[in-house]
GROMACS .gro file of C-alpha atoms in nm:
model
  304
    1MET     CA    1   9.127   4.939 -15.947
    2SER     CA    2   9.392   4.759 -16.183
    3SER     CA    3   9.468   4.627 -15.868
    4SER     CA    4   9.098   4.446 -15.919
    5ALA     CA    5   9.045   4.349 -16.181
    6SER     CA    6   9.218   4.130 -16.472
    7PRO     CA    7   9.556   4.197 -16.567
    8VAL     CA    8   9.586   4.392 -16.830
    9ASP     CA    9   9.858   4.427 -17.098
   10ILE     CA   10  10.064   4.751 -17.073
   11SER     CA   11  10.086   4.788 -17.385
   12SER     CA   12   9.776   4.899 -17.453
   13ALA     CA   13   9.746   5.143 -17.192
   14PRO     CA   14   9.644   5.500 -17.310
   15PRO     CA   15   9.999   5.665 -17.438
   16GLY     CA   16  10.160   5.884 -17.119
   17PRO     CA   17  10.477   6.035 -17.065
   18ALA     CA   18  10.734   5.841 -17.101
   19PRO     CA   19  10.954   5.741 -16.815
   20SER     CA   20  11.161   5.989 -16.694
   21GLY     CA   21  11.417   5.841 -16.431
   22THR     CA   22  11.609   5.565 -16.691
   23ASP     CA   23  11.890   5.646 -16.723
   24GLU     CA   24  12.097   5.313 -16.582
   25PRO     CA   25  12.244   5.320 -16.212
   26PRO     CA   26  12.584   5.390 -16.096
   27PRO     CA   27  12.746   5.089 -15.978
   28GLN     CA   28  12.642   5.000 -15.643
   29GLU     CA   29  13.024   5.091 -15.515
   30ASP     CA   30  12.962   5.451 -15.608
   31TRP     CA   31  12.716   5.522 -15.399
   32ARG     CA   32  12.777   5.302 -15.113
   33SER     CA   33  13.191   5.441 -15.123
   34GLY     CA   34  13.056   5.784 -15.224
   35GLY     CA   35  12.965   5.936 -14.839
   36LEU     CA   36  12.627   6.069 -14.729
   37THR     CA   37  12.609   6.303 -15.154
   38ALA     CA   38  12.574   5.974 -15.304
   39LEU     CA   39  12.328   5.758 -15.065
   40ARG     CA   40  12.104   6.075 -15.120
   41ALA     CA   41  12.209   6.089 -15.537
   42GLU     CA   42  12.077   5.711 -15.505
   43LEU     CA   43  11.795   5.774 -15.288
   44ASP     CA   44  11.681   6.035 -15.467
   45ARG     CA   45  11.709   5.834 -15.790
   46ILE     CA   46  11.528   5.567 -15.674
   47ASP     CA   47  11.229   5.763 -15.544
   48THR     CA   48  11.160   5.881 -15.907
   49GLU     CA   49  11.187   5.547 -16.071
   50ILE     CA   50  10.926   5.431 -15.814
   51HIS     CA   51  10.700   5.730 -15.899
   52ASP     CA   52  10.748   5.727 -16.246
   53LEU     CA   53  10.576   5.294 -16.235
   54LEU     CA   54  10.309   5.454 -16.019
   55MET     CA   55  10.203   5.690 -16.277
   56GLN     CA   56  10.267   5.433 -16.536
   57ARG     CA   57  10.055   5.193 -16.318
   58ALA     CA   58   9.859   5.512 -16.270
   59ARG     CA   59   9.757   5.507 -16.656
   60VAL     CA   60   9.672   5.088 -16.676
   61VAL     CA   61   9.385   5.247 -16.440
   62GLU     CA   62   9.298   5.456 -16.587
   63HIS     CA   63   9.261   5.184 -16.909
   64VAL     CA   64   9.047   4.908 -16.761
   65ALA     CA   65   8.796   5.174 -16.547
   66ARG     CA   66   8.718   5.237 -16.944
   67SER     CA   67   8.673   4.873 -16.983
   68GLY     CA   68   8.339   4.879 -16.780
   69LYS     CA   69   8.437   4.647 -16.600
   70PRO     CA   70   8.068   4.641 -16.332
   71ALA     CA   71   8.339   4.679 -15.967
   72ALA     CA   72   8.583   4.871 -15.883
   73PHE     CA   73   8.618   4.706 -15.512
   74ARG     CA   74   8.723   4.305 -15.551
   75PRO     CA   75   8.846   4.202 -15.248
   76GLY     CA   76   8.963   3.871 -15.340
   77ARG     CA   77   9.158   4.012 -15.603
   78GLU     CA   78   9.377   4.277 -15.363
   79ALA     CA   79   9.420   3.991 -15.170
   80SER     CA   80   9.582   3.736 -15.431
   81ILE     CA   81   9.776   4.101 -15.486
   82ILE     CA   82   9.927   4.114 -15.119
   83ARG     CA   83   9.948   3.779 -15.099
   84ARG     CA   84  10.223   3.725 -15.398
   85LEU     CA   85  10.377   4.034 -15.323
   86LEU     CA   86  10.469   3.952 -14.966
   87LYS     CA   87  10.625   3.551 -15.083
   88ARG     CA   88  10.897   3.721 -15.299
   89HIS     CA   89  10.943   4.038 -15.010
   90GLN     CA   90  11.314   4.010 -14.869
   91GLY     CA   91  11.516   4.309 -14.731
   92GLY     CA   92  11.457   4.508 -14.393
   93LEU     CA   93  11.157   4.709 -14.496
   94PRO     CA   94  10.877   4.542 -14.304
   95PRO     CA   95  10.608   4.322 -14.388
   96ALA     CA   96  10.313   4.511 -14.240
   97SER     CA   97  10.476   4.798 -14.432
   98LEU     CA   98  10.471   4.613 -14.748
   99VAL     CA   99  10.100   4.576 -14.644
  100GLY     CA  100   9.983   4.931 -14.577
  101ILE     CA  101  10.162   5.120 -14.833
  102TRP     CA  102  10.014   4.860 -15.068
  103ARG     CA  103   9.710   4.896 -14.913
  104GLU     CA  104   9.666   5.306 -14.982
  105LEU     CA  105   9.802   5.274 -15.305
  106LEU     CA  106   9.524   5.006 -15.382
  107ALA     CA  107   9.281   5.282 -15.236
  108GLY     CA  108   9.418   5.562 -15.413
  109THR     CA  109   9.347   5.353 -15.773
  110THR     CA  110   8.973   5.242 -15.676
  111ALA     CA  111   8.860   5.605 -15.597
  112MET     CA  112   9.020   5.649 -15.957
  113GLN     CA  113   8.783   5.444 -16.137
  114GLY     CA  114   8.462   5.699 -15.920
  115GLY     CA  115   8.219   5.729 -15.622
  116PHE     CA  116   8.356   5.510 -15.342
  117SER     CA  117   8.312   5.550 -14.996
  118LEU     CA  118   8.273   5.405 -14.683
  119ALA     CA  119   7.929   5.382 -14.445
  120VAL     CA  120   8.102   5.289 -14.109
  121CYS     CA  121   7.878   5.201 -13.836
  122ASP     CA  122   8.044   5.280 -13.479
  123PRO     CA  123   7.844   5.417 -13.272
  124GLU     CA  124   8.138   5.551 -13.061
  125HIS     CA  125   8.175   5.820 -13.362
  126GLY     CA  126   8.588   5.842 -13.481
  127ALA     CA  127   8.665   5.491 -13.255
  128ALA     CA  128   8.769   5.129 -13.297
  129LEU     CA  129   8.563   5.060 -13.635
  130THR     CA  130   8.603   5.386 -13.794
  131GLN     CA  131   8.966   5.387 -13.775
  132LEU     CA  132   8.981   5.033 -13.865
  133ALA     CA  133   8.796   5.129 -14.189
  134ARG     CA  134   9.078   5.430 -14.231
  135GLU     CA  135   9.346   5.150 -14.174
  136HIS     CA  136   9.248   4.946 -14.435
  137PHE     CA  137   9.070   5.161 -14.718
  138GLY     CA  138   9.266   5.488 -14.690
  139GLY     CA  139   9.321   5.777 -14.526
  140LEU     CA  140   9.153   5.966 -14.849
  141THR     CA  141   8.857   5.791 -14.884
  142PRO     CA  142   8.491   5.967 -14.798
  143LEU     CA  143   8.325   5.835 -14.493
  144ARG     CA  144   8.041   5.839 -14.278
  145VAL     CA  145   7.979   5.719 -13.962
  146HIS     CA  146   7.658   5.558 -13.823
  147GLY     CA  147   7.532   5.469 -13.485
  148SER     CA  148   7.372   5.136 -13.612
  149ALA     CA  149   7.443   4.855 -13.809
  150GLY     CA  150   7.091   4.931 -14.037
  151GLN     CA  151   7.150   5.265 -14.097
  152ALA     CA  152   7.464   5.138 -14.272
  153LEU     CA  153   7.368   4.841 -14.450
  154ALA     CA  154   7.040   5.160 -14.581
  155ASP     CA  155   7.312   5.332 -14.723
  156VAL     CA  156   7.471   5.090 -14.931
  157SER     CA  157   7.123   4.943 -15.044
  158GLN     CA  158   7.001   5.283 -15.077
  159GLY     CA  159   7.342   5.309 -15.310
  160THR     CA  160   7.510   5.646 -15.092
  161ALA     CA  161   7.832   5.436 -14.966
  162SER     CA  162   7.989   5.154 -15.175
  163VAL     CA  163   8.077   4.929 -14.871
  164ALA     CA  164   7.940   4.908 -14.498
  165VAL     CA  165   8.169   4.843 -14.193
  166LEU     CA  166   7.985   4.624 -13.980
  167PRO     CA  167   8.153   4.414 -13.602
  168LEU     CA  168   8.203   4.121 -13.682
  169PRO     CA  169   7.833   3.922 -13.546
  170SER     CA  170   7.732   3.869 -13.192
  171ASP     CA  171   7.458   3.755 -12.978
  172GLN     CA  172   7.364   4.124 -12.902
  173ASP     CA  173   7.452   4.189 -13.291
  174SER     CA  174   7.232   4.029 -13.546
  175TRP     CA  175   7.250   4.209 -13.856
  176TRP     CA  176   7.356   3.964 -14.083
  177VAL     CA  177   6.999   3.820 -14.015
  178SER     CA  178   6.904   4.137 -14.271
  179LEU     CA  179   7.088   3.932 -14.530
  180LEU     CA  180   6.922   3.623 -14.579
  181HIS     CA  181   6.619   3.780 -14.679
  182HIS     CA  182   6.699   4.151 -14.820
  183GLU     CA  183   6.636   4.185 -15.209
  184PRO     CA  184   6.853   4.299 -15.365
  185ARG     CA  185   7.070   4.079 -15.204
  186LEU     CA  186   7.386   4.262 -15.016
  187PHE     CA  187   7.692   4.020 -14.974
  188ILE     CA  188   7.996   4.012 -14.711
  189ILE     CA  189   8.293   4.068 -14.904
  190ALA     CA  190   8.589   4.114 -14.684
  191ARG     CA  191   8.699   4.085 -14.300
  192LEU     CA  192   8.948   4.377 -14.139
  193PRO     CA  193   9.188   4.368 -14.020
  194PHE     CA  194   9.346   4.231 -14.315
  195TRP     CA  195   9.667   4.163 -14.118
  196ASN     CA  196   9.727   3.979 -13.783
  197PRO     CA  197   9.927   4.032 -13.527
  198ARG     CA  198   9.854   4.369 -13.520
  199PRO     CA  199  10.110   4.647 -13.409
  200ASP     CA  200  10.083   4.800 -13.032
  201GLY     CA  201   9.867   5.073 -13.116
  202SER     CA  202   9.677   4.927 -13.414
  203PRO     CA  203   9.283   4.918 -13.387
  204ALA     CA  204   9.217   4.598 -13.155
  205SER     CA  205   8.834   4.595 -13.314
  206ARG     CA  206   8.736   4.302 -13.617
  207ALA     CA  207   8.486   4.432 -13.884
  208LEU     CA  208   8.307   4.261 -14.155
  209VAL     CA  209   8.272   4.459 -14.477
  210VAL     CA  210   7.897   4.431 -14.726
  211ALA     CA  211   7.803   4.533 -15.052
  212SER     CA  212   7.597   4.510 -15.293
  213THR     CA  213   7.810   4.293 -15.482
  214PRO     CA  214   7.934   3.933 -15.485
  215PRO     CA  215   8.278   3.852 -15.362
  216ASP     CA  216   8.520   3.765 -15.506
  217ALA     CA  217   8.733   3.419 -15.403
  218SER     CA  218   9.066   3.501 -15.354
  219GLY     CA  219   9.219   3.134 -15.372
  220ASP     CA  220   9.220   3.122 -14.930
  221ASP     CA  221   8.874   3.170 -14.790
  222ARG     CA  222   8.612   3.169 -14.578
  223SER     CA  223   8.210   3.165 -14.659
  224PHE     CA  224   7.951   3.271 -14.403
  225LEU     CA  225   7.619   3.039 -14.420
  226GLY     CA  226   7.296   3.190 -14.306
  227LEU     CA  227   7.024   2.921 -14.222
  228GLU     CA  228   6.652   2.911 -14.088
  229CYS     CA  229   6.593   2.607 -13.873
  230ASP     CA  230   6.314   2.460 -13.663
  231SER     CA  231   6.353   2.620 -13.289
  232GLU     CA  232   6.520   2.308 -13.158
  233VAL     CA  233   6.756   2.205 -13.378
  234SER     CA  234   7.112   2.134 -13.200
  235ARG     CA  235   7.436   2.309 -13.271
  236ALA     CA  236   7.522   1.934 -13.269
  237ARG     CA  237   7.275   1.832 -13.470
  238LEU     CA  238   7.381   2.085 -13.766
  239SER     CA  239   7.723   2.001 -13.685
  240GLY     CA  240   7.733   1.653 -13.786
  241GLU     CA  241   7.574   1.761 -14.106
  242LEU     CA  242   7.805   1.949 -14.213
  243LEU     CA  243   8.052   1.735 -14.205
  244ALA     CA  244   7.843   1.464 -14.377
  245ALA     CA  245   7.833   1.668 -14.646
  246GLY     CA  246   8.220   1.718 -14.682
  247LEU     CA  247   8.188   2.087 -14.536
  248LYS     CA  248   8.434   2.195 -14.247
  249ALA     CA  249   8.289   2.448 -14.018
  250GLU     CA  250   8.525   2.714 -13.847
  251ALA     CA  251   8.238   2.924 -13.608
  252MET     CA  252   7.914   2.848 -13.537
  253LEU     CA  253   7.635   3.181 -13.416
  254LEU     CA  254   7.288   3.066 -13.343
  255LEU     CA  255   6.996   3.288 -13.265
  256ARG     CA  256   6.650   3.142 -13.118
  257LEU     CA  257   6.390   3.397 -13.136
  258GLN     CA  258   6.163   3.475 -12.849
  259GLY     CA  259   5.810   3.307 -12.934
  260SER     CA  260   5.948   3.194 -13.280
  261SER     CA  261   5.923   2.866 -13.402
  262VAL     CA  262   6.201   2.955 -13.606
  263SER     CA  263   6.631   2.972 -13.537
  264ASN     CA  264   6.825   3.168 -13.733
  265VAL     CA  265   7.220   3.076 -13.757
  266LEU     CA  266   7.470   3.184 -13.888
  267ILE     CA  267   7.807   2.900 -13.952
  268GLU     CA  268   8.175   3.005 -14.065
  269ILE     CA  269   8.288   2.763 -14.299
  270ASP     CA  270   8.634   2.685 -14.480
  271GLY     CA  271   8.647   2.744 -14.815
  272TYR     CA  272   8.508   2.912 -15.116
  273LEU     CA  273   8.089   2.893 -15.147
  274SER     CA  274   7.888   3.011 -15.375
  275ASP     CA  275   7.478   2.963 -15.399
  276ASP     CA  276   7.511   2.645 -15.646
  277ASP     CA  277   7.756   2.393 -15.455
  278GLN     CA  278   7.529   2.097 -15.433
  279ARG     CA  279   7.704   2.016 -15.022
  280LEU     CA  280   7.393   2.273 -14.968
  281SER     CA  281   7.143   2.057 -15.048
  282HIS     CA  282   7.248   1.754 -14.822
  283LEU     CA  283   7.143   1.980 -14.455
  284GLY     CA  284   6.834   1.815 -14.364
  285SER     CA  285   6.785   2.051 -14.101
  286VAL     CA  286   6.706   2.414 -14.265
  287LEU     CA  287   6.347   2.542 -14.370
  288ARG     CA  288   6.443   2.721 -14.649
  289ARG     CA  289   6.784   2.642 -14.904
  290PRO     CA  290   7.087   2.790 -14.725
  291VAL     CA  291   7.221   3.078 -14.807
  292VAL     CA  292   7.570   3.197 -14.934
  293ILE     CA  293   7.565   3.555 -14.736
  294GLY     CA  294   7.949   3.577 -14.836
  295SER     CA  295   8.308   3.529 -14.813
  296TYR     CA  296   8.605   3.652 -14.741
  297ALA     CA  297   8.943   3.636 -14.824
  298SER     CA  298   9.179   3.491 -14.514
  299PRO     CA  299   9.358   3.770 -14.283
  300ILE     CA  300   9.757   3.745 -14.336
  301GLY     CA  301   9.881   3.560 -13.982
  302GLY     CA  302   9.530   3.392 -13.888
  303ALA     CA  303   9.205   3.561 -13.836
  304ALA     CA  304   9.276   3.698 -13.479
   0.00000   0.00000   0.00000
């Protein structure tokens, strides 16, 4: 989608119909003092102008799609777009409405570039995670619901889904362990919901999004680091090593496997990490090099 690619010069976009809403708007006092009929006429003019710009944007997206870029969905780029618009936003339109409008627009332009679909792990079909996926990825994006994280991840691995929407990792849900060894690699690339606090009636669940393409930095991110350690390793020791390496741990999930000499650890790190980050070499408790299993753009309003 255009929102997920590098900026494109609109002048290089393919030709299309000229915008129809090019007339100069009437002076403000004309529609403010002209009664309801004038106000409705002004709204119609604005709607036409918005539609012209949407069609122009779609032509640029088509041009981007032909440029050969590797992935249509870039959540980091999308997050930076929405943050920029919110910074300049003013007036009576609720910021949450602005986010909702652009999320649907971004979903639509992603679909224009072909073949984007979702695999959702939601044992209660049509329940919270499905609603959350619909809210973020748009009401028209093809979606398939599975009863387990493994099935959703398999869809991504096999190319039958673009991304998987999975519940946040917990002691009871350790699907993230498979990302430590999966080949070809899968990555956490986003966190849902992207907007907090949540209005009444919104899906209350939280989720992570997994894809076969690496995440892209948004400028304000958190990363996930996966470790294999000795089964006796302590949180205190790992926290000390992370601090000494210059890595700020926001959360840690330690999974001790019964009867195994290995513990798997998932650590949420402040900032964007890449595989070649030299700080990772300073973690002495690990049995193998740490695996950066993804990152996500920090939600607006903080992570609930």
